Coordinates of N, CA and C in Angstrom, one line a residue:
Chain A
X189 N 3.6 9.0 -36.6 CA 3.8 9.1 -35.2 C 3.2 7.9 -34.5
X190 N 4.0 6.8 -33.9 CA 3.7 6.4 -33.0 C 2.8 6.1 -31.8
X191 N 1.5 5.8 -32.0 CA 0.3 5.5 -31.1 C 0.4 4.6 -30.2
X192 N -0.1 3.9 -29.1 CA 0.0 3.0 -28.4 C -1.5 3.2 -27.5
X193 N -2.2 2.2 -27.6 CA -3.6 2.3 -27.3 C -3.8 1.2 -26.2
X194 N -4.7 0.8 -24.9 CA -4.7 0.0 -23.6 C -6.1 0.3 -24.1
X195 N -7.2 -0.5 -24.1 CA -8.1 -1.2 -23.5 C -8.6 -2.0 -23.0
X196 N -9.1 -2.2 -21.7 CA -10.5 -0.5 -21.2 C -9.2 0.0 -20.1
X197 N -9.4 0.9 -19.6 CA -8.4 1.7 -19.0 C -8.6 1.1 -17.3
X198 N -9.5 0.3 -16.6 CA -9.7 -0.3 -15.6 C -10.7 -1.5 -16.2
X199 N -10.1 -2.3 -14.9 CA -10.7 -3.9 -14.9 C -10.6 -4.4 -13.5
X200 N -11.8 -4.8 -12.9 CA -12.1 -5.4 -11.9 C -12.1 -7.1 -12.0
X201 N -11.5 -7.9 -11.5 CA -11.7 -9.0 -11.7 C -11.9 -10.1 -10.2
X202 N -12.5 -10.8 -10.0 CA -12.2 -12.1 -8.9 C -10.7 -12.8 -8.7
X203 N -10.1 -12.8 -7.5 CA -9.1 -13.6 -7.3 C -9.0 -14.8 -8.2
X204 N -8.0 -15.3 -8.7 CA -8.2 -16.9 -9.2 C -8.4 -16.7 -10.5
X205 N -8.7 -15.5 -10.9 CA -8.8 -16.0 -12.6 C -7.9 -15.4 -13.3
X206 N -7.8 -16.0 -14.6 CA -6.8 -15.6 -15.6 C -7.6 -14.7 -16.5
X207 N -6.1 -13.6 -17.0 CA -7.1 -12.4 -17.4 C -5.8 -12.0 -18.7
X208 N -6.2 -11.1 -19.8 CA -5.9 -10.9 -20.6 C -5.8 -9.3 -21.0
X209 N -4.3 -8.9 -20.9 CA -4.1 -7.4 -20.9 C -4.1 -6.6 -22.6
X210 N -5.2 -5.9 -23.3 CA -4.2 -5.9 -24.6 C -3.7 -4.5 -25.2
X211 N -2.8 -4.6 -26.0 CA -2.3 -3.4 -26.4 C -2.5 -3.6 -27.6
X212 N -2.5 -1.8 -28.5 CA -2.0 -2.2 -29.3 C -1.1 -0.5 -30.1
X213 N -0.3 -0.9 -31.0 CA 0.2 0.5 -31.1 C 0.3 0.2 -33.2
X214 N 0.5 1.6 -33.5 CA -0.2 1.8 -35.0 C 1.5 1.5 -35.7
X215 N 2.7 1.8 -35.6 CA 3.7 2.0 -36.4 C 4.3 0.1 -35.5
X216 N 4.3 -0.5 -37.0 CA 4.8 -1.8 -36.6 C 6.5 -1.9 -36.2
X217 N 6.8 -1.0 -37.2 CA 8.6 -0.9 -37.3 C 9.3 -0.8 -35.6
X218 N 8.8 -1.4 -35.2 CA 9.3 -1.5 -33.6 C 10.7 -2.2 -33.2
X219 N 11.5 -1.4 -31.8 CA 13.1 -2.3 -32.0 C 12.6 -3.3 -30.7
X220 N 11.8 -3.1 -29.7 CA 11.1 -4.0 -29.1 C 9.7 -3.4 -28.1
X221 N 9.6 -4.1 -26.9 CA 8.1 -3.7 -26.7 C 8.2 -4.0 -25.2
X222 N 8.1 -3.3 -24.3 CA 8.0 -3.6 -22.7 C 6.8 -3.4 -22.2
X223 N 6.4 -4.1 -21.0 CA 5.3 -4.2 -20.3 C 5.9 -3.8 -18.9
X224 N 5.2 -2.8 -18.2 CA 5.6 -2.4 -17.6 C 4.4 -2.5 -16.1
X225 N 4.8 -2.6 -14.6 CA 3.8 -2.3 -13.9 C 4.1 -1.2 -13.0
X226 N 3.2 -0.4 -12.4 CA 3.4 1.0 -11.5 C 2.1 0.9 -10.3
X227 N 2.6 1.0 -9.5 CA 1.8 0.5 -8.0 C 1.7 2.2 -7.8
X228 N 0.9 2.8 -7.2 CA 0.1 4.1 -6.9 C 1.7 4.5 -6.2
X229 N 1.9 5.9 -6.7 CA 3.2 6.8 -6.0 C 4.2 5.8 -6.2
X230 N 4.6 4.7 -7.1 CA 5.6 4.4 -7.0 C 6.5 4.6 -8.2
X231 N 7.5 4.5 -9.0 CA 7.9 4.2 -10.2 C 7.4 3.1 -11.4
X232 N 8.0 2.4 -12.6 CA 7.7 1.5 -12.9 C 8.9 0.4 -12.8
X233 N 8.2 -0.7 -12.6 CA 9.1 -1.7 -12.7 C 8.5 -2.5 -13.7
X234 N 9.9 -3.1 -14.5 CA 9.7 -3.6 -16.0 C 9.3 -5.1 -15.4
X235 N 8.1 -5.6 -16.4 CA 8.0 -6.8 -16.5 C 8.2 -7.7 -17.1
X236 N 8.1 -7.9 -18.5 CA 8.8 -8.6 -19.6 C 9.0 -7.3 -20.6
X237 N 9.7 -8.0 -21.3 CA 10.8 -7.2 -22.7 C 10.6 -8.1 -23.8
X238 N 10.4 -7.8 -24.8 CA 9.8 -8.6 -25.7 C 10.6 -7.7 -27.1
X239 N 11.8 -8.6 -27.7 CA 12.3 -7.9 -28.5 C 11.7 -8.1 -30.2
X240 N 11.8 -7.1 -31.2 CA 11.0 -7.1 -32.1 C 11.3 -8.9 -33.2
X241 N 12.0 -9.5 -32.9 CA 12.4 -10.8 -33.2 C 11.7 -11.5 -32.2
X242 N 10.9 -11.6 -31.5 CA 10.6 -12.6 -30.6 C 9.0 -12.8 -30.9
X243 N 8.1 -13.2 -29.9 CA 6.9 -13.7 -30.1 C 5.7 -13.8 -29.0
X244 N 7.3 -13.8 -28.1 CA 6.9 -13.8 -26.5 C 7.5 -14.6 -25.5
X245 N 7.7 -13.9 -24.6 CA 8.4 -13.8 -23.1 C 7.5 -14.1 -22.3
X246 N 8.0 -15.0 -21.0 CA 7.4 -15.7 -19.8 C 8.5 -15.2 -18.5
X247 N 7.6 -15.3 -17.6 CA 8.0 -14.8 -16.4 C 6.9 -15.2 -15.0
X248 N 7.1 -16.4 -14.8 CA 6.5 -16.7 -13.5 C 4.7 -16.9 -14.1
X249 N 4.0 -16.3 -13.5 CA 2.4 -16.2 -13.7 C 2.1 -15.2 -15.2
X250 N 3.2 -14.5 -15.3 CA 3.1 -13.3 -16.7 C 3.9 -14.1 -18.1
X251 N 2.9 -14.3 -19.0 CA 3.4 -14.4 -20.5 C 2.9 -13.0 -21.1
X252 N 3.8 -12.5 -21.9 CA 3.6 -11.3 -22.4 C 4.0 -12.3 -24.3
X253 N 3.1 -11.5 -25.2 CA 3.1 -12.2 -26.7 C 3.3 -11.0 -27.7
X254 N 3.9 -10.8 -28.8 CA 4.1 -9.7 -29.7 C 3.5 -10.1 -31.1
X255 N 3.0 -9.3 -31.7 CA 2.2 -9.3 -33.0 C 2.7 -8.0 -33.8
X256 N 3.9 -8.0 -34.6 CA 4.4 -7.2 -34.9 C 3.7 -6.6 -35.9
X257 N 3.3 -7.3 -36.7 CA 2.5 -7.7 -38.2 C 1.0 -6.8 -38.0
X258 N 0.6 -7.3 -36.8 CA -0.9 -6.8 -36.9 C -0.9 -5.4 -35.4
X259 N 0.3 -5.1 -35.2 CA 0.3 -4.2 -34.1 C -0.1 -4.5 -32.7
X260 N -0.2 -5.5 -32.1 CA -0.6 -5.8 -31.0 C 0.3 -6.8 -29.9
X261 N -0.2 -6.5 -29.0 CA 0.9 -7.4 -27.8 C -0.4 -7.5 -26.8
X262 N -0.5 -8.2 -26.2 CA -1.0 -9.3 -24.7 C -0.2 -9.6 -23.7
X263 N -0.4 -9.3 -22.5 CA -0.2 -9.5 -21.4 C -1.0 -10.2 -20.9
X264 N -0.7 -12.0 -20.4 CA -1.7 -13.0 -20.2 C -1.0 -13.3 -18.4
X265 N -1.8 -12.4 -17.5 CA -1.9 -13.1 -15.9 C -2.3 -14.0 -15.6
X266 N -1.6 -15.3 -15.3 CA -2.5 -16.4 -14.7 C -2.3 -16.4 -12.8
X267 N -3.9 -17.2 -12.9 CA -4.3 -17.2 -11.6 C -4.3 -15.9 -10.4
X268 N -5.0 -14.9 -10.9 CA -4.6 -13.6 -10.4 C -4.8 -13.6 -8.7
X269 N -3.8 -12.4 -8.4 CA -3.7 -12.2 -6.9 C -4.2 -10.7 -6.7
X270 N -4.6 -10.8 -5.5 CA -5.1 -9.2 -4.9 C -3.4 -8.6 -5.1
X271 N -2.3 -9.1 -4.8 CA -0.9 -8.4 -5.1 C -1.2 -7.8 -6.3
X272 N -1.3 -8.3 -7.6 CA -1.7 -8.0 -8.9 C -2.1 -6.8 -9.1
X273 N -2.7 -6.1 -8.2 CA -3.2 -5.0 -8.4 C -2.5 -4.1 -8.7
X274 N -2.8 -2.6 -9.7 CA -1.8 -1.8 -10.1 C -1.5 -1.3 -11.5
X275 N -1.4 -0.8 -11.9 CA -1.8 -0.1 -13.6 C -0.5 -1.0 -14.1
X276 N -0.8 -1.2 -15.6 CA -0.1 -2.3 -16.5 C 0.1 -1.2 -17.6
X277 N 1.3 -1.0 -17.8 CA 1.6 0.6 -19.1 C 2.4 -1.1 -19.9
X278 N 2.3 -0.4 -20.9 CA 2.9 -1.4 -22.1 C 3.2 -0.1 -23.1
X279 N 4.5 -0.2 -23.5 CA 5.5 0.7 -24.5 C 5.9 0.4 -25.1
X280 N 6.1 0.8 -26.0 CA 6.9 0.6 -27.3 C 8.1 1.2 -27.9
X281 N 9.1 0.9 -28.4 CA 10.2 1.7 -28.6 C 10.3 1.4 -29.9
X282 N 10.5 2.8 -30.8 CA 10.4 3.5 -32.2 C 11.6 4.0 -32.6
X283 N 11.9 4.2 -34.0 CA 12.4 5.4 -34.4 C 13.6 5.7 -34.2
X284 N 14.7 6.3 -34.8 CA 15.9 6.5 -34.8 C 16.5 7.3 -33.2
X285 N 15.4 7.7 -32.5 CA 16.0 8.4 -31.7 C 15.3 7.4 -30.4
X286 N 15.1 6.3 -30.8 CA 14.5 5.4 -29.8 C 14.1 5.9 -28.3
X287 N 13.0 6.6 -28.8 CA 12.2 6.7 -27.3 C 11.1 6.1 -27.0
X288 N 10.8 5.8 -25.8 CA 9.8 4.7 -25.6 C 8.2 5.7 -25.7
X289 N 7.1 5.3 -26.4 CA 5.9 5.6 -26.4 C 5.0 5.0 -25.5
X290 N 4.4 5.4 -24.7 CA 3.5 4.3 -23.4 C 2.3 4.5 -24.3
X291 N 1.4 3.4 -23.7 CA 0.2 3.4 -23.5 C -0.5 4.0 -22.2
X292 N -1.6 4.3 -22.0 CA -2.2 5.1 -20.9 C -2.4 4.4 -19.8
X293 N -2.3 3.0 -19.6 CA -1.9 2.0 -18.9 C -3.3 1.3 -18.7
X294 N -3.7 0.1 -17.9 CA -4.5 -0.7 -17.7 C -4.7 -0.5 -15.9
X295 N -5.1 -0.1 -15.3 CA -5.9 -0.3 -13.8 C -6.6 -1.4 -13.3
X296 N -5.9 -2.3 -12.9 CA -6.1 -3.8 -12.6 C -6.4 -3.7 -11.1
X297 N -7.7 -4.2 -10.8 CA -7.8 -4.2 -9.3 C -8.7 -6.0 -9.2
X298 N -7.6 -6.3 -8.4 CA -8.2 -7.9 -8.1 C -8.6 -8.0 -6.8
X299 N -10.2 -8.9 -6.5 CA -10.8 -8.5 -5.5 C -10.3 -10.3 -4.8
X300 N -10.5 -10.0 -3.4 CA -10.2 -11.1 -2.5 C -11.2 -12.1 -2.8
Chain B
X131 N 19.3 -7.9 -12.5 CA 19.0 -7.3 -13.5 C 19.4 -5.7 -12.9
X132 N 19.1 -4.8 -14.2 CA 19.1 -3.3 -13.8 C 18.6 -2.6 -13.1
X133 N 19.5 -1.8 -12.4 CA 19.0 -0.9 -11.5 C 19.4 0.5 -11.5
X134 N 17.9 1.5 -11.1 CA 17.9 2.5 -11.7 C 17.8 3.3 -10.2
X135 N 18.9 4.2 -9.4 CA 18.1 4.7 -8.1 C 18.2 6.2 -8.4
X136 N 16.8 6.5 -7.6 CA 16.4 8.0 -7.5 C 16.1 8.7 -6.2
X137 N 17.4 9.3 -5.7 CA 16.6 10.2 -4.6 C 16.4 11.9 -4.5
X138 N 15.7 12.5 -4.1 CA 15.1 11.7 -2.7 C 13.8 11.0 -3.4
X139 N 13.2 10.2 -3.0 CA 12.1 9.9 -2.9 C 10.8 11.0 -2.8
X140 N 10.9 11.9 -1.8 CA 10.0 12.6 -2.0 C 10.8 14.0 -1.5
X141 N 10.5 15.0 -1.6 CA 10.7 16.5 -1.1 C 9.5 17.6 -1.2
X142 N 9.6 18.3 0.0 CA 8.5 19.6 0.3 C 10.2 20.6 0.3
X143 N 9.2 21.2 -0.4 CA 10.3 23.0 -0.2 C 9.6 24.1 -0.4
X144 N 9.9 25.3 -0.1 CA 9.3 26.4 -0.4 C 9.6 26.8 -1.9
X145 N 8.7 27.9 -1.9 CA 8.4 28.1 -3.5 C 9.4 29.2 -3.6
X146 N 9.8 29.0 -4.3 CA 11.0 30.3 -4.8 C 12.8 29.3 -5.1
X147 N 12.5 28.5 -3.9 CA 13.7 27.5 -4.0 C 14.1 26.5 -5.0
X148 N 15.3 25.9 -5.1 CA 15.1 24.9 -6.5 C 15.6 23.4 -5.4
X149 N 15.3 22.7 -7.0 CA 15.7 21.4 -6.1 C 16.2 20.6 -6.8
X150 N 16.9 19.6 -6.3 CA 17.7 18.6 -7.0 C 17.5 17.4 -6.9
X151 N 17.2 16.7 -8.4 CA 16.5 15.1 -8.1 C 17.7 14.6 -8.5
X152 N 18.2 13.0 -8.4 CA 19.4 12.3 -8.8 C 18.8 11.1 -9.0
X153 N 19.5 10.5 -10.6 CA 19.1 9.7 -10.9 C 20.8 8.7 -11.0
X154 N 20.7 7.3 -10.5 CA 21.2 6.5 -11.0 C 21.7 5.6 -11.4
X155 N 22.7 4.8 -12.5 CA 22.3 3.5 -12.5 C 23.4 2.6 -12.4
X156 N 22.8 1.9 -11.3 CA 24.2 0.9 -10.4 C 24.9 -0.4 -11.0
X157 N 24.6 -0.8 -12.0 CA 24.8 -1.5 -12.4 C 25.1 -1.8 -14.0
X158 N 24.7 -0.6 -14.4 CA 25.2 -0.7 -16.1 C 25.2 0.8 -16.1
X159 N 26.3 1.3 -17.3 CA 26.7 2.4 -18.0 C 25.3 3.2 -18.9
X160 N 24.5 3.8 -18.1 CA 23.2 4.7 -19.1 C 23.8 5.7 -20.0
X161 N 23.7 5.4 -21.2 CA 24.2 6.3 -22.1 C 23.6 7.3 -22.3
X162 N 22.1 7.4 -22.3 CA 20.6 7.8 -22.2 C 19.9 8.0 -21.2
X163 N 19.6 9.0 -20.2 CA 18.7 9.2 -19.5 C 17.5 9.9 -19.8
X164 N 16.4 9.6 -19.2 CA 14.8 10.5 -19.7 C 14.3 10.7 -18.7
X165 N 13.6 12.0 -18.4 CA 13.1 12.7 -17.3 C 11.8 12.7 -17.4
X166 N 10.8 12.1 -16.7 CA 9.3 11.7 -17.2 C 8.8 12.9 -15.7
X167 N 7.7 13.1 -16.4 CA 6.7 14.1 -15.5 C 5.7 13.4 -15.5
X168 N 4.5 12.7 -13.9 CA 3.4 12.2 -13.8 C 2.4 13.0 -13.1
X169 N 1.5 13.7 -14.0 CA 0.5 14.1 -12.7 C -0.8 13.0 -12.3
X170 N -1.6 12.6 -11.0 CA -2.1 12.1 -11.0 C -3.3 11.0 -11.7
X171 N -3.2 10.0 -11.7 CA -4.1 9.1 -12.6 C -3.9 9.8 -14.3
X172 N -2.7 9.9 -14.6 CA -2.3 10.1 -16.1 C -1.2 9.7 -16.1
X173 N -0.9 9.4 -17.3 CA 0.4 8.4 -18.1 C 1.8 10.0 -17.7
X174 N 2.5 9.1 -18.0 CA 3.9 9.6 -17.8 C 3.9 10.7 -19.2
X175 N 4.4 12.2 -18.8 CA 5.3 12.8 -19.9 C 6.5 13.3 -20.0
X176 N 6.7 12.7 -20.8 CA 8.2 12.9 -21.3 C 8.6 14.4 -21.5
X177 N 9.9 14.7 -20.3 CA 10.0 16.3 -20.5 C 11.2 16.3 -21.1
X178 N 12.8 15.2 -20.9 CA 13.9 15.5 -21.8 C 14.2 14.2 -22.0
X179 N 15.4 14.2 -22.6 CA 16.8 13.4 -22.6 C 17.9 13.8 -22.8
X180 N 18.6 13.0 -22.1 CA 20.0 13.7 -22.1 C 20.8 12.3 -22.3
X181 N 21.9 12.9 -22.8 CA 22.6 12.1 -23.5 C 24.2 12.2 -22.6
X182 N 24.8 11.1 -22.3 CA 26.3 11.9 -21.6 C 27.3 12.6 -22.5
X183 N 27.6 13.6 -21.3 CA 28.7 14.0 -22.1 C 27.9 15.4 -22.9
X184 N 26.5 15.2 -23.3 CA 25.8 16.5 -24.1 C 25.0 17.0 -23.4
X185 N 24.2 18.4 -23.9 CA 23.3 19.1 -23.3 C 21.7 18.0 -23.7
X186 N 20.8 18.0 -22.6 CA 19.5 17.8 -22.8 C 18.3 18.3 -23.9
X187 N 17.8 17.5 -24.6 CA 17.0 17.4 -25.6 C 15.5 17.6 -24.8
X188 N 14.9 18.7 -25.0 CA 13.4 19.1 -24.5 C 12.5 18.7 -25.1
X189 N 11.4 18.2 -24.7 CA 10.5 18.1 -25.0 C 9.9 19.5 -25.7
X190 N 8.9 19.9 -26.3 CA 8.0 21.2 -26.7 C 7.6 21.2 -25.5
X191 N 7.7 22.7 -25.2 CA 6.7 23.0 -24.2 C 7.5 23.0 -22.5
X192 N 8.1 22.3 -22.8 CA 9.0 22.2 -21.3 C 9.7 23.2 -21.5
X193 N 10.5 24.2 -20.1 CA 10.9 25.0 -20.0 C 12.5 24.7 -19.8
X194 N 13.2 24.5 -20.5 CA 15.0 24.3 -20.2 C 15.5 25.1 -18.9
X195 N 15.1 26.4 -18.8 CA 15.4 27.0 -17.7 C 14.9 26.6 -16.3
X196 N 13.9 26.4 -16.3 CA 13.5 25.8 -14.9 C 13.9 24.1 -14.9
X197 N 13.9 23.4 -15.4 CA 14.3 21.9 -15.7 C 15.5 21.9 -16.0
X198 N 16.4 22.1 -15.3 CA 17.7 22.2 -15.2 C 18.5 20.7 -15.3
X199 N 18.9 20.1 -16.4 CA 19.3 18.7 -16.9 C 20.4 18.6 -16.9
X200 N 21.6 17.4 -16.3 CA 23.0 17.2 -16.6 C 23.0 15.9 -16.4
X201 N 24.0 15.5 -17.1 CA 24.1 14.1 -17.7 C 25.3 13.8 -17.2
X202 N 26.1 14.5 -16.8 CA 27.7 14.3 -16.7 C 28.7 13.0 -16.6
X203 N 28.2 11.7 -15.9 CA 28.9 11.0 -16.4 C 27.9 9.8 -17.1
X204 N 28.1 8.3 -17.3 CA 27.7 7.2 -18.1 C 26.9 7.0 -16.3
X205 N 26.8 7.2 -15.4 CA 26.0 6.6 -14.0 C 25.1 7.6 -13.5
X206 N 24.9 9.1 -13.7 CA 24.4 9.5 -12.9 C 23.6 10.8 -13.8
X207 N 22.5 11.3 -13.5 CA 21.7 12.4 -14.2 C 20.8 12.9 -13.5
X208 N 21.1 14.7 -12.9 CA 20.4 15.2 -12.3 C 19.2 16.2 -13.1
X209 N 18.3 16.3 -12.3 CA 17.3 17.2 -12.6 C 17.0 18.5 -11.8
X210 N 17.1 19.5 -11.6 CA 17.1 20.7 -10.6 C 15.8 21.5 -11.1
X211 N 14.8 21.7 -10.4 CA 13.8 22.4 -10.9 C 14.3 23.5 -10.2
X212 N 14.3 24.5 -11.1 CA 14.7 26.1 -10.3 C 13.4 26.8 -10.0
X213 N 13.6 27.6 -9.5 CA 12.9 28.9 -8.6 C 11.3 28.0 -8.7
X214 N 11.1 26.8 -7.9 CA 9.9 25.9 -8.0 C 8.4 27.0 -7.6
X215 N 7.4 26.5 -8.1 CA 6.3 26.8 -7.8 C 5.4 25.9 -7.6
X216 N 4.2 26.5 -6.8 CA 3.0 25.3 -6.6 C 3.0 24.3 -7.4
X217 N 2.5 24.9 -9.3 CA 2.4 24.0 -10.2 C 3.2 23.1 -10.7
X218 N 4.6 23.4 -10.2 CA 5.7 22.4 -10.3 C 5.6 21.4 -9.0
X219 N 4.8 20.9 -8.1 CA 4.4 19.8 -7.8 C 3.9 18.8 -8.5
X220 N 4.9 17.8 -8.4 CA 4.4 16.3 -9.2 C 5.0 15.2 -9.0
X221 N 4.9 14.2 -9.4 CA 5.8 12.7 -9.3 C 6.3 13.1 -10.3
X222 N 8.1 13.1 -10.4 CA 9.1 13.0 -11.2 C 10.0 11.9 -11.3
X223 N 10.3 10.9 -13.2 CA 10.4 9.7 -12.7 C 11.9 9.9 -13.8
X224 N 12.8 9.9 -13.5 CA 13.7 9.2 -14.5 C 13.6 7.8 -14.9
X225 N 14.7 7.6 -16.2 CA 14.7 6.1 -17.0 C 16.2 6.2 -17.4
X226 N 16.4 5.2 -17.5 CA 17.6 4.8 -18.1 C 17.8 3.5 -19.0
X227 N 19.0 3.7 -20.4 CA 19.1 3.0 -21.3 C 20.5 3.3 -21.4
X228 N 20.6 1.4 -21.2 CA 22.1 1.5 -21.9 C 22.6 1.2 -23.5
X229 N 23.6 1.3 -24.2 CA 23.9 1.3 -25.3 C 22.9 0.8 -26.4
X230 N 22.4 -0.6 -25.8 CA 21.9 -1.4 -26.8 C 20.1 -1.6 -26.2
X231 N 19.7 -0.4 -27.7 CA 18.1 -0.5 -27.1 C 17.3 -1.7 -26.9
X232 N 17.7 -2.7 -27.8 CA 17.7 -4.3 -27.4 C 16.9 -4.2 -26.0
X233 N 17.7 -4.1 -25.4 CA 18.1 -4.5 -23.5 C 16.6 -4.0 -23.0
X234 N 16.2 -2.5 -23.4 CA 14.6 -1.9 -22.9 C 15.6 -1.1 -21.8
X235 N 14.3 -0.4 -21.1 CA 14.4 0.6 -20.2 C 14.3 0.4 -18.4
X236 N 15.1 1.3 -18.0 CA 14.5 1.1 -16.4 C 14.8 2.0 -16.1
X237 N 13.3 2.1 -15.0 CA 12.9 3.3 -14.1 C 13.1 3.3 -12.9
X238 N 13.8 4.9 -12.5 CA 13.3 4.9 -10.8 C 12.5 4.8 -10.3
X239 N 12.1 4.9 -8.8 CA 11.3 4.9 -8.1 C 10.5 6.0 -8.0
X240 N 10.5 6.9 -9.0 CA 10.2 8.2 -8.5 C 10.2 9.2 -7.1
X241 N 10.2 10.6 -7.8 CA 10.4 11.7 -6.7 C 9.5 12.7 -6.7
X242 N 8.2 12.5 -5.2 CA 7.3 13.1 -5.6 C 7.7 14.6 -4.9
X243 N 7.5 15.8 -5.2 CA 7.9 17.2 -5.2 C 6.5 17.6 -4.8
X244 N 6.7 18.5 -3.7 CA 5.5 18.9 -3.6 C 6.0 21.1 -2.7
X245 N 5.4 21.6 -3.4 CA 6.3 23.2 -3.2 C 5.0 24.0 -2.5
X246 N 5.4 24.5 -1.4 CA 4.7 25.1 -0.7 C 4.8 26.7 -0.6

């Protein structure tokens, strides 16, 4: 079964710095791997998609990196913003009946 | 890119009533819909999937009867909580996947339910 693990579950950081999200999930056999963000009461909106052939996806201030081999993915924020703020779920999709597994998410609060 | 819409956004109703969430996606054919349950400061759980064209796949533990699931065409998937109760207040989020899991997923905006 499928595990997907976020540590620490909250992180307070200073405006301005670059910060490092990590995941990691136990069953390597993955068809790819999403990072996902959710702002309080809202839905999620997908951040990068990182397919199990890849290594890592960029998007503006977000590089997201995949470690199939040793089970782990990174979500690398540069120059963080108080916007930034807002839980970071990172998922994984498995298995013949391809459903996505979350992690418990990351609680990112960036101070002014 | 993909887009997944869900309304209403939020609804109060009385308890005894049911209700109807709609999920759907404007821009590509969802072959696959998933019906996520969030209660506060906890991860999303996964209560079905539905597939078009078939009946909904439950999670354990979820109740098919009150979670009333249709998939009816490749754009649209409703969820009807029947005869709701207090503890059936929550943020309710659909997802959507089209053909090629490749592509990854996308979520509504959620619909938070709240039964008085």
């Amino acid at each position: 079964k499928q595990e997907v693990t976020q540590i620490p579950a909250a992180l307070s950081v200073p405006e301005g710095e670059n910060l490092v999200l990590n995941c990691s999930f136990t069953d390597s056999a993955i068809y790819n791997l999403q990072w996902f963000r959710q702002d309080p009461g809202k839905g999620l909106t997908s951040l990068l998609l990182i397919q199990s052939s890849q290594r890592e996806q960029t998007s503006g201030r977000l590089n997201a990196s995949l470690d199939k081999s040793s089970g782990r993915s990174t979500l690398y924020i540069a120059a963080s913003q108080p916007g930034d703020s807002a839980t970071y779920l990172c998922a994984v999709i498995t298995g013949a009946n391809s459903k996505l597994t979350f992690g418990k998410g990351i609680t990112l609060s960036v101070r002014p | 890119g993909a887009v997944v819409s869900q309304h209403p956004s939020w609804v109060i109703c009385k308890s005894g009533t049911s209700v109807k969430i709609e999920c759907r996606s404007l821009d590509f054919q969802a072959t696959t819909m998933f019906w996520y349950r969030q209660f506060p400061k906890q991860s999303l759980m996964l209560m079905a999937t539905s597939n078009e064209g078939s009946k909904a796949t439950y999670e354990q533990g979820v109740e098919k009867d009150k979670f009333l699931i249709n998939h009816a065409s490749l754009t649209l998937s409703t969820l009807t909580v029947t005869s709701a109760h207090p503890e059936d207040s929550s943020f309710y989020i659909c997802s959507a996947r089209g053909r090629k899991v490749v592509y990854g997923y996308t979520f509504g905006s959620g619909t938070r339910l709240t039964v008085v």
